[in-house]
């Protein structure tokens, strides 16, 4: 939270009234340009990644809960999920 607060504090000093205007970015040091295109692109990438990742995660959770008791594939899915979460329950 401290890092986020620091970034907001420092970013507010540099914010201009037209920073969200949808213009193409200008060269370094030239006035004008905006961030709207960058923010829109980040939102599109987030939506595409979520549309691919969320169904896979839900399907893996349903498989583990309903069909994956003691099977080798279920153990591999659980191990992968544990690694991605940063912890190991069992090997």
XYZ file of N, CA, C and O in Angstrom:
364
model
N 0.823 -1.183 0.000
C 0.000 0.000 0.000
C 0.870 1.251 0.000
O 0.481 2.250 -0.571
N 2.009 1.189 0.671
C 2.888 2.352 0.723
C 3.435 2.682 -0.662
O 3.538 3.853 -1.031
N 3.773 1.648 -1.423
C 4.293 1.879 -2.770
C 3.211 2.474 -3.660
O 3.469 3.418 -4.417
N 1.991 1.955 -3.578
C 0.894 2.496 -4.367
C 0.616 3.948 -3.997
O 0.421 4.796 -4.872
N 0.625 4.257 -2.706
C 0.420 5.639 -2.276
C 1.515 6.561 -2.783
O 1.243 7.690 -3.208
N 2.758 6.089 -2.759
C 3.874 6.879 -3.267
C 3.727 7.138 -4.762
O 3.966 8.253 -5.235
N 3.339 6.118 -5.523
C 3.152 6.287 -6.960
C 2.036 7.280 -7.267
O 2.157 8.111 -8.175
N 0.947 7.190 -6.533
C -0.159 8.132 -6.747
C 0.285 9.548 -6.397
O -0.007 10.503 -7.119
N 1.031 9.702 -5.292
C 1.512 11.016 -4.874
C 2.419 11.627 -5.937
O 2.264 12.780 -6.330
N 3.391 10.865 -6.409
C 4.324 11.370 -7.415
C 3.642 11.575 -8.767
O 3.966 12.507 -9.501
N 2.709 10.698 -9.105
C 2.002 10.838 -10.372
C 1.068 12.023 -10.403
O 0.874 12.664 -11.439
N 0.481 12.375 -9.257
C -0.420 13.521 -9.196
C 0.332 14.815 -9.452
O -0.245 15.772 -9.980
N 1.609 14.871 -9.108
C 2.403 16.068 -9.376
C 2.581 16.306 -10.870
O 2.650 17.440 -11.324
N 2.646 15.238 -11.641
C 2.915 15.356 -13.068
C 1.656 15.338 -13.929
O 1.748 15.496 -15.134
N 0.513 15.122 -13.317
C -0.724 15.028 -14.078
C -1.100 16.385 -14.660
O -1.014 17.414 -13.998
N -1.511 16.362 -15.896
C -1.974 17.559 -16.584
C -3.459 17.409 -16.853
O -3.986 16.292 -16.848
N -4.160 18.502 -17.141
C -5.604 18.390 -17.384
C -5.967 17.479 -18.558
O -6.961 16.780 -18.521
N -5.166 17.424 -19.584
C -5.506 16.625 -20.759
C -4.809 15.291 -20.824
O -4.646 14.719 -21.899
N -4.392 14.744 -19.691
C -3.601 13.514 -19.699
C -4.417 12.312 -20.189
O -3.864 11.365 -20.737
N -5.717 12.323 -20.005
C -6.537 11.206 -20.463
C -7.119 11.432 -21.846
O -7.946 10.659 -22.308
N -6.690 12.476 -22.519
C -7.198 12.761 -23.859
C -6.670 11.721 -24.832
O -5.490 11.380 -24.819
N -7.522 11.200 -25.700
C -7.085 10.114 -26.603
C -6.284 10.606 -27.798
O -6.719 10.538 -28.934
N -5.113 11.122 -27.569
C -4.209 11.518 -28.643
C -3.047 10.531 -28.678
O -2.769 9.851 -27.705
N -2.387 10.506 -29.809
C -1.205 9.663 -29.875
C -0.115 10.250 -28.994
O 0.021 11.465 -28.889
N 0.659 9.402 -28.343
C 1.733 9.912 -27.499
C 2.740 10.707 -28.317
O 3.007 10.395 -29.478
N 3.273 11.748 -27.730
C 4.273 12.594 -28.385
C 5.667 12.143 -27.963
O 5.842 11.324 -27.079
N 6.648 12.734 -28.601
C 8.028 12.438 -28.234
C 8.322 12.984 -26.852
O 7.656 13.883 -26.358
N 9.378 12.443 -26.234
C 9.749 12.848 -24.882
C 10.077 14.336 -24.869
O 10.848 14.819 -25.683
N 9.461 15.047 -23.949
C 9.729 16.465 -23.785
C 8.771 17.375 -24.520
O 8.715 18.559 -24.245
N 8.026 16.854 -25.490
C 7.062 17.673 -26.214
C 5.756 17.709 -25.433
O 5.299 16.686 -24.930
N 5.129 18.874 -25.349
C 3.842 18.944 -24.644
C 2.733 18.288 -25.450
O 2.802 18.199 -26.678
N 1.716 17.824 -24.762
C 0.573 17.213 -25.441
C 0.625 15.701 -25.379
O 1.475 15.099 -24.747
N -0.291 15.089 -26.048
C -0.394 13.643 -26.021
C -1.209 13.199 -24.826
O -1.540 13.985 -23.944
N -1.568 11.954 -24.805
C -2.397 11.468 -23.712
C -2.129 10.011 -23.404
O -1.388 9.331 -24.106
N -2.763 9.518 -22.346
C -2.592 8.137 -21.903
C -3.800 7.272 -22.211
O -3.800 6.097 -21.884
N -4.840 7.818 -22.783
C -6.065 7.057 -22.978
C -5.837 5.817 -23.840
O -6.389 4.752 -23.563
N -5.017 5.936 -24.875
C -4.751 4.773 -25.738
C -4.043 3.662 -24.972
O -4.353 2.479 -25.139
N -3.102 4.031 -24.121
C -2.387 3.029 -23.323
C -3.319 2.350 -22.331
O -3.254 1.132 -22.122
N -4.188 3.127 -21.701
C -5.117 2.547 -20.732
C -6.129 1.638 -21.415
O -6.466 0.569 -20.891
N -6.601 2.021 -22.589
C -7.534 1.183 -23.337
C -6.861 -0.127 -23.762
O -7.451 -1.204 -23.637
N -5.615 -0.046 -24.226
C -4.894 -1.256 -24.613
C -4.679 -2.199 -23.439
O -4.820 -3.420 -23.575
N -4.359 -1.657 -22.281
C -4.189 -2.487 -21.086
C -5.507 -3.151 -20.698
O -5.527 -4.322 -20.299
N -6.602 -2.418 -20.824
C -7.916 -2.997 -20.525
C -8.288 -4.113 -21.479
O -8.855 -5.133 -21.067
N -7.961 -3.947 -22.757
C -8.253 -4.996 -23.747
C -7.440 -6.254 -23.456
O -7.959 -7.377 -23.503
N -6.163 -6.093 -23.140
C -5.316 -7.250 -22.817
C -5.825 -7.951 -21.569
O -5.871 -9.195 -21.508
N -6.235 -7.174 -20.559
C -6.785 -7.762 -19.342
C -8.056 -8.548 -19.633
O -8.241 -9.665 -19.127
N -8.937 -8.000 -20.466
C -10.176 -8.703 -20.803
C -9.903 -9.990 -21.578
O -10.523 -11.030 -21.314
N -8.970 -9.943 -22.529
C -8.644 -11.149 -23.294
C -8.012 -12.227 -22.413
O -8.365 -13.410 -22.512
N -7.085 -11.829 -21.550
C -6.444 -12.805 -20.664
C -7.453 -13.408 -19.693
O -7.436 -14.616 -19.435
N -8.358 -12.585 -19.178
C -9.375 -13.100 -18.256
C -10.345 -14.030 -18.970
O -10.768 -15.042 -18.405
N -10.693 -13.691 -20.208
C -11.633 -14.547 -20.932
C -11.035 -15.915 -21.249
O -11.762 -16.881 -21.454
N -9.711 -16.016 -21.284
C -9.074 -17.310 -21.505
C -8.765 -18.027 -20.196
O -8.879 -19.247 -20.109
N -8.352 -17.295 -19.168
C -7.894 -17.917 -17.939
C -8.988 -18.319 -16.974
O -8.879 -19.352 -16.309
N -10.043 -17.524 -16.880
C -11.108 -17.825 -15.914
C -11.824 -19.141 -16.238
O -12.017 -19.966 -15.344
N -12.218 -19.399 -17.492
C -12.864 -20.691 -17.765
C -11.961 -21.892 -17.490
O -12.433 -22.923 -16.995
N -10.673 -21.772 -17.771
C -9.752 -22.874 -17.489
C -9.661 -23.110 -15.989
O -9.677 -24.259 -15.518
N -9.594 -22.048 -15.205
C -9.532 -22.186 -13.757
C -10.790 -22.792 -13.168
O -10.735 -23.643 -12.278
N -11.935 -22.375 -13.667
C -13.202 -22.935 -13.190
C -13.307 -24.406 -13.564
O -13.709 -25.241 -12.747
N -12.918 -24.729 -14.794
C -12.972 -26.129 -15.227
C -12.036 -27.002 -14.397
O -12.390 -28.127 -14.012
N -10.845 -26.496 -14.091
C -9.909 -27.267 -13.264
C -10.467 -27.461 -11.863
O -10.347 -28.551 -11.285
N -11.092 -26.424 -11.303
C -11.683 -26.554 -9.970
C -12.821 -27.550 -9.926
O -12.937 -28.351 -8.996
N -13.671 -27.531 -10.944
C -14.788 -28.484 -10.999
C -14.256 -29.897 -11.159
O -14.739 -30.837 -10.514
N -13.253 -30.072 -12.009
C -12.675 -31.405 -12.195
C -12.106 -31.936 -10.884
O -12.330 -33.098 -10.524
N -11.357 -31.083 -10.177
C -10.762 -31.532 -8.915
C -11.819 -31.863 -7.877
O -11.684 -32.844 -7.131
N -12.884 -31.083 -7.831
C -13.911 -31.299 -6.812
C -14.783 -32.508 -7.119
O -15.205 -33.221 -6.207
N -15.055 -32.753 -8.380
C -16.019 -33.789 -8.740
C -15.391 -35.117 -9.150
O -15.914 -36.173 -8.830
N -14.313 -35.068 -9.913
C -13.808 -36.298 -10.525
C -12.383 -36.657 -10.149
O -11.919 -37.747 -10.489
N -11.663 -35.800 -9.477
C -10.229 -35.993 -9.360
C -9.720 -36.576 -8.078
O -8.664 -36.184 -7.611
N -10.396 -37.496 -7.491
C -9.936 -38.065 -6.228
C -8.930 -39.189 -6.492
O -9.284 -40.265 -6.968
N -7.661 -38.894 -6.169
C -6.622 -39.908 -6.266
C -6.109 -40.197 -7.658
O -5.308 -41.104 -7.825
N -6.522 -39.470 -8.643
C -6.036 -39.710 -10.005
C -4.753 -38.939 -10.251
O -4.492 -37.917 -9.642
N -3.959 -39.443 -11.194
C -2.664 -38.835 -11.489
C -2.828 -37.430 -12.070
O -2.090 -36.513 -11.708
N -3.807 -37.235 -12.950
C -4.040 -35.914 -13.535
C -4.453 -34.912 -12.459
O -4.004 -33.763 -12.455
N -5.272 -35.349 -11.527
C -5.704 -34.469 -10.444
C -4.524 -34.072 -9.565
O -4.425 -32.918 -9.141
N -3.632 -35.011 -9.305
C -2.461 -34.678 -8.500
C -1.568 -33.684 -9.231
O -1.020 -32.769 -8.611
N -1.449 -33.818 -10.551
C -0.642 -32.873 -11.333
C -1.284 -31.482 -11.340
O -0.591 -30.469 -11.223
N -2.615 -31.426 -11.465
C -3.311 -30.129 -11.454
C -3.176 -29.468 -10.087
O -2.913 -28.263 -9.991
N -3.312 -30.247 -9.019
C -3.163 -29.683 -7.676
C -1.734 -29.188 -7.441
O -1.518 -28.124 -6.869
N -0.755 -29.967 -7.882
C 0.638 -29.563 -7.722
C 0.919 -28.269 -8.480
O 1.558 -27.362 -7.956
N 0.420 -28.171 -9.712
C 0.612 -26.962 -10.509
C -0.051 -25.761 -9.850
O 0.526 -24.676 -9.789
N -1.264 -25.949 -9.341
C -1.948 -24.862 -8.649
C -1.194 -24.448 -7.397
O -1.091 -23.253 -7.089
N -0.641 -25.392 -6.668
C 0.138 -25.072 -5.477
C 1.401 -24.289 -5.832
O 1.764 -23.338 -5.144
N 2.070 -24.696 -6.902
C 3.273 -23.986 -7.325
C 2.921 -22.555 -7.731
O 3.612 -21.601 -7.359
N 1.849 -22.378 -8.479
C 1.453 -21.042 -8.906
C 0.999 -20.180 -7.737
O 1.119 -18.953 -7.781
N 0.469 -20.797 -6.682
C 0.073 -20.046 -5.494
C 1.226 -19.798 -4.542
O 1.064 -19.084 -3.553
N 2.357 -20.405 -4.783
C 3.527 -20.144 -3.958
C 3.656 -21.056 -2.762
O 4.330 -20.709 -1.799
N 3.058 -22.206 -2.774
C 3.172 -23.114 -1.643
C 3.039 -24.547 -2.085
O 2.491 -24.857 -3.132
N 3.573 -25.442 -1.278
C 3.484 -26.860 -1.557
C 2.728 -27.533 -0.417
O 3.072 -27.352 0.745
N 1.711 -28.297 -0.743
C 1.025 -29.079 0.279
C 1.595 -30.466 0.346
O 1.831 -31.024 1.393
N 1.786 -31.079 -0.791
C 2.329 -32.438 -0.831
C 2.982 -32.647 -2.204
O 2.699 -31.961 -3.162
N 3.838 -33.627 -2.260
C 4.512 -33.912 -3.533
C 3.945 -35.126 -4.189
O 3.454 -36.024 -3.755
